[in-house]
Tab-separated table of C-alpha atoms and ligand atoms in Angstrom:
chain	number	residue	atom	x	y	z
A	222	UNK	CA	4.368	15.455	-39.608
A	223	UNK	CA	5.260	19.152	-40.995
A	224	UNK	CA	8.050	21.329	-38.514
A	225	UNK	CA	7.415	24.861	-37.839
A	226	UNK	CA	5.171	27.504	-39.453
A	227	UNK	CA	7.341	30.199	-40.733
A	228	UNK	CA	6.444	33.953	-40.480
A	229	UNK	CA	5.637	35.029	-44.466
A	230	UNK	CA	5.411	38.613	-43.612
A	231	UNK	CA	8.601	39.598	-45.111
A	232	UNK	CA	10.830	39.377	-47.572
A	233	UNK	CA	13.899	41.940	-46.887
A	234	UNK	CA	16.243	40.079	-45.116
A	235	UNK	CA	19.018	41.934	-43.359
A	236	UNK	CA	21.988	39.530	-41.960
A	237	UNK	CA	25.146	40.523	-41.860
A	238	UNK	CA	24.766	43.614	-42.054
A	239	UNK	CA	23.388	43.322	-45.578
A	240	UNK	CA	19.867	43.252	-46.652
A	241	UNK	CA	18.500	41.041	-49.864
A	242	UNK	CA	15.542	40.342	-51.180
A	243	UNK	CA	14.195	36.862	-51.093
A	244	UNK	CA	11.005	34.477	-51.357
A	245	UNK	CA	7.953	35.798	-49.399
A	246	UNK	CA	6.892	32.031	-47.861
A	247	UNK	CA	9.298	29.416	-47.069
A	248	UNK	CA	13.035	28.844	-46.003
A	249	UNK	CA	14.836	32.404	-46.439
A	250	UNK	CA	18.069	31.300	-47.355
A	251	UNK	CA	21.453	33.376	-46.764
A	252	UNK	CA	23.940	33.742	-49.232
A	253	UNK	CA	26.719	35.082	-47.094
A	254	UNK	CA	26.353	31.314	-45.612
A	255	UNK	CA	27.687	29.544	-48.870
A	256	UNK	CA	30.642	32.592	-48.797
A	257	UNK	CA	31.700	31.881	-45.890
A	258	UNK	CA	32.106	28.230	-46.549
A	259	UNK	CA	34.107	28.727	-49.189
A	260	UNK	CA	37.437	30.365	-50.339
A	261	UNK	CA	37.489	32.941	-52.930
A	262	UNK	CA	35.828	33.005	-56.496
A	263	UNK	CA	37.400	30.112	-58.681
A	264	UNK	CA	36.873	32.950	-61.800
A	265	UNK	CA	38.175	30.442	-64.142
A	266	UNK	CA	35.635	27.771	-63.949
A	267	UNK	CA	33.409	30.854	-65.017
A	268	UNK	CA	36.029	31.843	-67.809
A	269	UNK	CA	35.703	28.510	-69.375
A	270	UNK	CA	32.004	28.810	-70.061
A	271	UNK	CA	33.131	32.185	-72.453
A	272	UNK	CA	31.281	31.802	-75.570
A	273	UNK	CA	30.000	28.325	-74.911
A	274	UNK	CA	26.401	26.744	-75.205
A	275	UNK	CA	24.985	25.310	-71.905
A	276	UNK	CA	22.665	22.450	-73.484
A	277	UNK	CA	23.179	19.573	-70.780
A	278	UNK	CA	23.338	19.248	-67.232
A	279	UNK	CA	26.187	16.535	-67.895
A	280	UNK	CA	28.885	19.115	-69.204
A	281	UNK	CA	29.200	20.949	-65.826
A	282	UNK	CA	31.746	19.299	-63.309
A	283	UNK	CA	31.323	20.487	-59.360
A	284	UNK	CA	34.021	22.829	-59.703
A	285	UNK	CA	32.238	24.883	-62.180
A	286	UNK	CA	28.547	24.288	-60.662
A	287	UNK	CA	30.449	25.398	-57.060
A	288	UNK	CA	31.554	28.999	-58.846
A	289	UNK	CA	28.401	29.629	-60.289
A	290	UNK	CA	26.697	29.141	-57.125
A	291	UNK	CA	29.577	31.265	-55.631
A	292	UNK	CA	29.111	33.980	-58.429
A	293	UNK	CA	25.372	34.128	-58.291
A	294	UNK	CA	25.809	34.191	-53.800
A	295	UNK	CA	28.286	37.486	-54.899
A	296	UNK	CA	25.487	38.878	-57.300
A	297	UNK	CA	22.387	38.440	-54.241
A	298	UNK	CA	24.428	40.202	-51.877
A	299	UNK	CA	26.258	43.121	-53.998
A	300	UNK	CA	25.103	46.210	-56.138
A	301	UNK	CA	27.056	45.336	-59.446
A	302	UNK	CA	24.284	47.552	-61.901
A	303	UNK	CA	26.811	50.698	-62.340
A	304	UNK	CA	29.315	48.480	-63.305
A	305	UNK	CA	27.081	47.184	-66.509
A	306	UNK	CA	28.319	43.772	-67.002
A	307	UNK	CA	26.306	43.150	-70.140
A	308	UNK	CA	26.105	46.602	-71.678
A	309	UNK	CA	26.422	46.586	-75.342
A	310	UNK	CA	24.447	42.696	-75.281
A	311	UNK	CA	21.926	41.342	-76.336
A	312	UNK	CA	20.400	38.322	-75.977
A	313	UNK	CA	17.381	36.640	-78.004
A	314	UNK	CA	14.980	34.503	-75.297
A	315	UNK	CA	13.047	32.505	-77.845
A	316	UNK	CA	10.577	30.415	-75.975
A	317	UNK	CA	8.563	27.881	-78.150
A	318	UNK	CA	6.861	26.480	-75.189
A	319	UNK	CA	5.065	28.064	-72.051
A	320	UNK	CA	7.169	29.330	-69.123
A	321	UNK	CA	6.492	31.753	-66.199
A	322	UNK	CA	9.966	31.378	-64.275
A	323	UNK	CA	13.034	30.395	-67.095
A	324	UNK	CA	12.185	33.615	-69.402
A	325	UNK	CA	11.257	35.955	-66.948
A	326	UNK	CA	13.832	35.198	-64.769
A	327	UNK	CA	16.874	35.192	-67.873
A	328	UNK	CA	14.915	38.509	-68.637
A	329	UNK	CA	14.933	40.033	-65.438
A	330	UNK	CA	19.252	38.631	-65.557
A	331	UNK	CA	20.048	40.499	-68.270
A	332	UNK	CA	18.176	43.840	-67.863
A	333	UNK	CA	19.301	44.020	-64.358
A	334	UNK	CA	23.095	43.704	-65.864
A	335	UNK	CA	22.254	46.001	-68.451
A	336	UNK	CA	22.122	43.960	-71.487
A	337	UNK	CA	19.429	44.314	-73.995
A	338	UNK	CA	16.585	41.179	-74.522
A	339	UNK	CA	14.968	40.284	-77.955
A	340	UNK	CA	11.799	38.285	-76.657
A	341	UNK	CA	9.801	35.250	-78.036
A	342	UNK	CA	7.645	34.279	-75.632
A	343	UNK	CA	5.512	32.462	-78.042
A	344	UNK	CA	6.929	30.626	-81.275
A	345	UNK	CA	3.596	31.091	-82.738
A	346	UNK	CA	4.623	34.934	-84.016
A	347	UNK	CA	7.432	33.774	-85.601
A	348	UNK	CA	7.911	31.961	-88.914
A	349	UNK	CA	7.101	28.833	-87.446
A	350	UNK	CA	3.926	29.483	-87.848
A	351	UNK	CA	4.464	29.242	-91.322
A	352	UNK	CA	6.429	26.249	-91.145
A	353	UNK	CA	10.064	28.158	-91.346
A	354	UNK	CA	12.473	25.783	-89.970
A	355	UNK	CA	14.428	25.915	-86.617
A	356	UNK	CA	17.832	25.794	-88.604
A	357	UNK	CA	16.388	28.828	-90.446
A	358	UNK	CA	16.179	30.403	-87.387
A	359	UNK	CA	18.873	30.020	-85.752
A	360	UNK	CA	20.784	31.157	-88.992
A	361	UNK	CA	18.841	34.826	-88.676
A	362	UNK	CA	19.167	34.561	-84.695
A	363	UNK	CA	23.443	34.563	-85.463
A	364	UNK	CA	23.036	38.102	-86.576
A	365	UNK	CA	20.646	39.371	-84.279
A	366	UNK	CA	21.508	38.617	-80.823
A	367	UNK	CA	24.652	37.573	-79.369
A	368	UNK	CA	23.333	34.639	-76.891
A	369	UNK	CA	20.201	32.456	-77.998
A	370	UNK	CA	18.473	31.000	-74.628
A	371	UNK	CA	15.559	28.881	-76.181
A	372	UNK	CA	12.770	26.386	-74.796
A	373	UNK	CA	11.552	24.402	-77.386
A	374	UNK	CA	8.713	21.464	-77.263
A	375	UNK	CA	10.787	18.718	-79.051
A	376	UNK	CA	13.776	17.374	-77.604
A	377	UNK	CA	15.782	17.080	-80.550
A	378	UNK	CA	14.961	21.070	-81.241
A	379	UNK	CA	18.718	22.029	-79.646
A	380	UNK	CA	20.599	19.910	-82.553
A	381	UNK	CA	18.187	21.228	-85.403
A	382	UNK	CA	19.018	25.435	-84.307
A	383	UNK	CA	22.885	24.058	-83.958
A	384	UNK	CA	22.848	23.314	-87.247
A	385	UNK	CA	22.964	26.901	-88.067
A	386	UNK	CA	23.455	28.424	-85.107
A	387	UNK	CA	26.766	30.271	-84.392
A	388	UNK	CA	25.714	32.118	-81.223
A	389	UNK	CA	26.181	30.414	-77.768
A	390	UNK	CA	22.755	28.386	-77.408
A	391	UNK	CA	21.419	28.132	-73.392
A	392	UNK	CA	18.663	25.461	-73.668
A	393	UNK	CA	15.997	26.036	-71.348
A	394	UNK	CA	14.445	23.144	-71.358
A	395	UNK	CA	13.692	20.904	-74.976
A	396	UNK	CA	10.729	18.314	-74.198
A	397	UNK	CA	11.897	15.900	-72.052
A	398	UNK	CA	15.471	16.218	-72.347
A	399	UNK	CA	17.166	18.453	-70.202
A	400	UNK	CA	17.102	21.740	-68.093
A	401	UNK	CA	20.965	22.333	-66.998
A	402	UNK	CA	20.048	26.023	-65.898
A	403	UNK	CA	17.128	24.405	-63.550
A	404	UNK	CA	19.608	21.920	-62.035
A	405	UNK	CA	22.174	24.859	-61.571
A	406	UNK	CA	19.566	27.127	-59.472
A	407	UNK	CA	18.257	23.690	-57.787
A	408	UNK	CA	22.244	23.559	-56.597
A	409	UNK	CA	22.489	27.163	-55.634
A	410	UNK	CA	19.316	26.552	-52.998
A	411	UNK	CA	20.567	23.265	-51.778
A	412	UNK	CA	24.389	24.836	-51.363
A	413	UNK	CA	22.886	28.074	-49.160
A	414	UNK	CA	20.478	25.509	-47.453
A	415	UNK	CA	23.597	23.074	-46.801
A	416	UNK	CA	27.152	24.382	-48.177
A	417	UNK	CA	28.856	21.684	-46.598
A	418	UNK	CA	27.582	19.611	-49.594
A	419	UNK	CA	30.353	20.898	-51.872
A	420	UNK	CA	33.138	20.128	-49.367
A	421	UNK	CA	34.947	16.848	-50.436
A	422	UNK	CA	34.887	15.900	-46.717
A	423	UNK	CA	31.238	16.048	-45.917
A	424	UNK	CA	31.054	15.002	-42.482
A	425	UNK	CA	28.540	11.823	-42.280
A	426	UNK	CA	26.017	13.801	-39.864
A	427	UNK	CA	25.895	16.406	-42.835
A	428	UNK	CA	25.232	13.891	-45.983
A	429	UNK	CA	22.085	13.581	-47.025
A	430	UNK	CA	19.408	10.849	-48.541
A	431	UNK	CA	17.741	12.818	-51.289
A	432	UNK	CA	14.276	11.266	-52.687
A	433	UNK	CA	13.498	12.234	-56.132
A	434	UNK	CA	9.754	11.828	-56.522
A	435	UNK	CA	8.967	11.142	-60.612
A	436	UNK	CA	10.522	10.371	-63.395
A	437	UNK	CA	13.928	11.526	-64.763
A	438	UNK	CA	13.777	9.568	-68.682
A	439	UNK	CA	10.757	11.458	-69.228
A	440	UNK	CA	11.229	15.289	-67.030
A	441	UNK	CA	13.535	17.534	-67.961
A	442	UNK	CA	14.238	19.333	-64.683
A	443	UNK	CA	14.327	16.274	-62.721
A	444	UNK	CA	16.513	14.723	-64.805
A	445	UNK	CA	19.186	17.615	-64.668
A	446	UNK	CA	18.655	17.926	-61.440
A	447	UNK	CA	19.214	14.094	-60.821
A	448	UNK	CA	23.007	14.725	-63.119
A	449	UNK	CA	24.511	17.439	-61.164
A	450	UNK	CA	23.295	15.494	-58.100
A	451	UNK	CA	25.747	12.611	-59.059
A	452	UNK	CA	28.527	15.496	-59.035
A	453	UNK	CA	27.976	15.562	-55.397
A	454	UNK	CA	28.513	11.758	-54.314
A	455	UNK	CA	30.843	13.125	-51.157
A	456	UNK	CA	27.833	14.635	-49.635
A	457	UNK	CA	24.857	12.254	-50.952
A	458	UNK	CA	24.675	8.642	-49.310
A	459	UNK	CA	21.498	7.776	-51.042
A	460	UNK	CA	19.564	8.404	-53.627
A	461	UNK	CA	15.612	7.142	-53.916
A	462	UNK	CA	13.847	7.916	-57.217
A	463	UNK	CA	10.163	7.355	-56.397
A	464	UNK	CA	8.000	6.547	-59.526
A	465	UNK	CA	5.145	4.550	-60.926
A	466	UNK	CA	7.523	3.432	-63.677
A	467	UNK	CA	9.681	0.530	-64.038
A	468	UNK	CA	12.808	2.165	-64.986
A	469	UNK	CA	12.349	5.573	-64.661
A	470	UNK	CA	15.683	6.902	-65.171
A	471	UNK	CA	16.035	6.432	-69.064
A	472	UNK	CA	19.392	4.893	-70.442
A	473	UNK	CA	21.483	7.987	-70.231
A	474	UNK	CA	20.718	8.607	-66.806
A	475	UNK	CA	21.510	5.198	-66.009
A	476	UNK	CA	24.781	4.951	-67.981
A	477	UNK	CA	25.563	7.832	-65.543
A	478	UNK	CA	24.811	6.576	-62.409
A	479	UNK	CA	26.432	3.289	-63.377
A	480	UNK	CA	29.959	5.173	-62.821
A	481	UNK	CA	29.136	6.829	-59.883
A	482	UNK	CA	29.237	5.619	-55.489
A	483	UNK	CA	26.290	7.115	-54.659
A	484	UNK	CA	23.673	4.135	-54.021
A	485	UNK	CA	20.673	4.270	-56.032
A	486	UNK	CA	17.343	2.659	-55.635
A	487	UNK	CA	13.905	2.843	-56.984
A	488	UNK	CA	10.457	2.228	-55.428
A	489	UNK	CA	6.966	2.614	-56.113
A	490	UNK	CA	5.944	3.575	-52.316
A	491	UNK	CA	6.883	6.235	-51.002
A	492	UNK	CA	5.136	5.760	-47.820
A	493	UNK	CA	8.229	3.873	-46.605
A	494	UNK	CA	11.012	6.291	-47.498
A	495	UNK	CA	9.469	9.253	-46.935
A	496	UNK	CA	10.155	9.612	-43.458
A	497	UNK	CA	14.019	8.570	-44.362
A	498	UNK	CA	14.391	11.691	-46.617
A	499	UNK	CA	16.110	14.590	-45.885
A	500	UNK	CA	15.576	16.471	-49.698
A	501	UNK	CA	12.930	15.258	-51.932
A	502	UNK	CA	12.918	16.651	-55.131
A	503	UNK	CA	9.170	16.010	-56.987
A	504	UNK	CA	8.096	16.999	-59.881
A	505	UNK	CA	4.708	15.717	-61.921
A	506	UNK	CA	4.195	17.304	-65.098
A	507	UNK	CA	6.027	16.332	-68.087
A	508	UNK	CA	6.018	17.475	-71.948
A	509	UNK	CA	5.639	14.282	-73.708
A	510	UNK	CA	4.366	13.556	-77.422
A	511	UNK	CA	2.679	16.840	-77.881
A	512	UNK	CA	1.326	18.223	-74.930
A	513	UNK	CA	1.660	18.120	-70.888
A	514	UNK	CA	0.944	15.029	-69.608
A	515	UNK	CA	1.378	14.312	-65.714
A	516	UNK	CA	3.222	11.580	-64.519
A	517	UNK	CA	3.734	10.158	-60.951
A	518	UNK	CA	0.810	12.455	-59.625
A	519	UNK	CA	-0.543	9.736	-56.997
A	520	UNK	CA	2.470	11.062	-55.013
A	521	UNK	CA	1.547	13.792	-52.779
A	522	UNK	CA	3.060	16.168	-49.769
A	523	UNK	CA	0.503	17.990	-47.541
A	524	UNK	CA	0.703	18.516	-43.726
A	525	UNK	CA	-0.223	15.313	-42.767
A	526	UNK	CA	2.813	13.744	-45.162
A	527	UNK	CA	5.303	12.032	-42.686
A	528	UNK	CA	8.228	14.296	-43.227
A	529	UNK	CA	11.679	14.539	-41.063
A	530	UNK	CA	11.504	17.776	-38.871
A	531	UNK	CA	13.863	19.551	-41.006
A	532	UNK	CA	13.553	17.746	-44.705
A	533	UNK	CA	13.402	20.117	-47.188
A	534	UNK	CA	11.374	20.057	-50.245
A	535	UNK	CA	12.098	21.090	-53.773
A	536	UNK	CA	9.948	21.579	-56.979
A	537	UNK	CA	11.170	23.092	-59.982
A	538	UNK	CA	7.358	24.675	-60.755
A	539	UNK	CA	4.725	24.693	-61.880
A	540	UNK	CA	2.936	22.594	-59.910
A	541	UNK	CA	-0.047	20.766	-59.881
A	542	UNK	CA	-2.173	19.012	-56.290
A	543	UNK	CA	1.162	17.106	-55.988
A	544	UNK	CA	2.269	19.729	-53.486
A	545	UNK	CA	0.011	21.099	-51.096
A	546	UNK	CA	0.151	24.864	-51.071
A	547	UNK	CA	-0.726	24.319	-47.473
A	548	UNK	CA	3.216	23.460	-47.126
A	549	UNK	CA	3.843	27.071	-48.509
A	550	UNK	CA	4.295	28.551	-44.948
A	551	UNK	CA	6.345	25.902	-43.515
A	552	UNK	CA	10.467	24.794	-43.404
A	553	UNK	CA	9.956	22.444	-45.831
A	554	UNK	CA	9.583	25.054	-48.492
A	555	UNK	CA	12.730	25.416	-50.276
A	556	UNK	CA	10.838	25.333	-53.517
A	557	UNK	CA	9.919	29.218	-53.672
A	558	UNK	CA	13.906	29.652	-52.286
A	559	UNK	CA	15.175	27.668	-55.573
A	560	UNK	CA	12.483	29.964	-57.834
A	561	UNK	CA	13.813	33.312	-56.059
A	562	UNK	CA	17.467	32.513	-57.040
A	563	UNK	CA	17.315	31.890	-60.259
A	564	UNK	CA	18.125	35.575	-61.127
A	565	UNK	CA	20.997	35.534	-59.586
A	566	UNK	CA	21.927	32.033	-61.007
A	567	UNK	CA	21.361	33.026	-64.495
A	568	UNK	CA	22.935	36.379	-64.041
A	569	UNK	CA	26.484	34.335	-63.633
A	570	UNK	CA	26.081	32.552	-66.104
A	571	UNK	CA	25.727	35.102	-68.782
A	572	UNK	CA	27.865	36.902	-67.665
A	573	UNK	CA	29.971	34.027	-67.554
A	574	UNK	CA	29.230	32.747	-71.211
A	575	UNK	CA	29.115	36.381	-72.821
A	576	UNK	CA	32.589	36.428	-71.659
A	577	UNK	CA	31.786	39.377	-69.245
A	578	UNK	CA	33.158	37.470	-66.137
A	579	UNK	CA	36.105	40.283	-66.295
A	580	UNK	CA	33.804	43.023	-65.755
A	581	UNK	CA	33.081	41.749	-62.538
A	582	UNK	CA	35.857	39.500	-61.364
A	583	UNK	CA	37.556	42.658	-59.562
A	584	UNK	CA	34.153	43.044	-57.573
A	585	UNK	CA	33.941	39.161	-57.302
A	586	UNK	CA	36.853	38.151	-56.180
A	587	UNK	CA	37.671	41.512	-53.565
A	588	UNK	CA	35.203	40.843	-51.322
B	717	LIG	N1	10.997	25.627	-63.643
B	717	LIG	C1	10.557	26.019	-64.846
B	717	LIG	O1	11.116	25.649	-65.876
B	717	LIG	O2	9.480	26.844	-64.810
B	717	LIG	P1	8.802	27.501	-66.092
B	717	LIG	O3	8.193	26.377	-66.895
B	717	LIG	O4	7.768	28.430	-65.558
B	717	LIG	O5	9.852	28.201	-66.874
């Protein structure tokens, strides 16, 4: 059954003679941890992402999801604000679709680096609601911000801005195509949970069987998450992908995992693997046709789930009675962890694709 009731009291943590904020239930996870693990700051993986759109999970290699995990670790532990990485930026959030983490948290990114937001948090007060075009759009956003990060309904909605769009693009999340900043925050919890995972010689005690409960052709998150996981095949022995459909992993997905070692199976029970699993990623709600439909929701975790004493679980949110709020207080919450760092996560990356990473590299790379 369920390990260890944690204490929810507080959320100052002071290790190291530091003290960061965190999550106020669940695992409390240390960012000095993945430091230590690692040399210094790779700042060129973050150099290469200067003035680039982040649209797919499948552009990133490890090397570059390793130093943004590194960068964002640097940014959780260290004052940067008087340095003010973004000053003189601005970036448009233009959210078609309903979020409560991916804008607030971009938001939060740039105004604690200084930068300057232009929010949309509903496409409804713009033009579309007079049928403008998203390549219209994107042609005014050019002038007006110098980043676009958008969430849009349709999946094909990041090639119709790029028609026009000049501006770096971040796509947070475009119906059920992909979420790459989701993934990379999904990575930053599972590397301070276990940083060994990013070492090419994973010892076998230390890889893990991860069980990805829904469906990756038809969720966004899980499917990003799912692509950067296949970056990690030193550290993963296994991965099971627990669905109600027949081939839930969608042709791309599958093209992928056709290259890679990791082993890959799917099954409709997850009675029998759950007590196998050491991460299971879950997810149930997906944006498909024209509204939120969930998929895979006869899956559940609550206390009396057979769970490993120390599996972890993950959930990008929002969730539905797939996960038992019950589990909030427990080990197995790494979920609220992954939602915490996202700040921090998104924060390196903008700075990393305004081509800021020089205003903190000094800072970065000295400590
Ligand atoms: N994880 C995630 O995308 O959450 P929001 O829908 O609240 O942005």
């Amino acid at each position: 059954m369920v390990g260890n009731l944690l204490d929810p009291r507080t959320s100052i943590v002071r290790r190291h003679g530091m003290s960061f904020r965190t999550n106020s239930k669940g695992l409390k996870l240390d960012p000095q941890e993945l430091l230590k693990a690692f040399g210094g700051l790779d700042v060129h993986q973050l150099e290469k992402l200067a003035d680039q759109s982040v649209v797919d999970a499948a552009q990133f290699n490890r090397d570059m999801v390793v130093a943004i995990a590194q960068a964002a670790a640097l940014l959780e532990t260290t004052d940067f604000s008087f340095r003010k990485p973004l000053d003189g930026k601005i970036v448009v959030t233009a959210f078609f679709e309903a979020s409560t983490r991916t804008r607030l948290s971009f938001e939060s990114a740039v105004l604690r680096l200084d930068g300057k937001i232009l929010s949309v948090p509903d496409g409804q007060v713009t033009g579309v609601k007079k049928g403008e075009s998203l390549s219209d759009i994107g042609e005014m956003l050019n002038t007006y911000g110098d980043a676009v990060v958008m969430r849009h309904p349709e999946t094909n909605s990041v090639d119709e801005i790029s028609q026009n769009l000049t501006a770096p693009l971040i796509n947070a999340g475009n119906g059920s195509g992909q979420h790459p900043t989701q993934a990379l925050l999904d990575w930053y919890a599972l590397l301070k949970w276990r940083p060994m995972l990013a070492s090419d010689t994973c010892p076998d005690k230390s890889r893990i069987h991860l069980g990805v409960v829904g469906t990756p052709g038809s969720m966004r998150a899980v499917n990003s998450f799912v692509q950067l996981a296949l970056l990690f095949d030193s550290a993963i022995k296994r991965i099971t992908v627990v669905s109600e459909m027949a081939d839930p992993l969608g042709a791309k997905l599958s093209d992928s995992t056709a290259d890679c070692d990791i082993e890959i199976e799917v099954t409709n029970d997850i009675k029998d693997v759950l007590p196998a699993l050491d991460v299971i990623y879950m997810n149930s709600i997906a944006f498909l046709g024209d509204d939120y439909k969930t998929l895979d929701s006869r899956y559940k975790l609550d206390m009396e789930s057979k769970l490993k004493p120390e599996a972890v679980i993950m959930h990008p949110l929002a969730r539905r009675n797939e996960l038992d709020s019950a589990l909030d207080n427990t080990v197995h919450n790494l979920y609220f962890a992954q939602a915490a760092g996202a700040v921090f996560v998104r924060q390196a990356l903008l700075t990393a694709v305004l081509a800021r990473t020089g205003a903190l590299a000094d800072a970065l790379t000295s400590r």
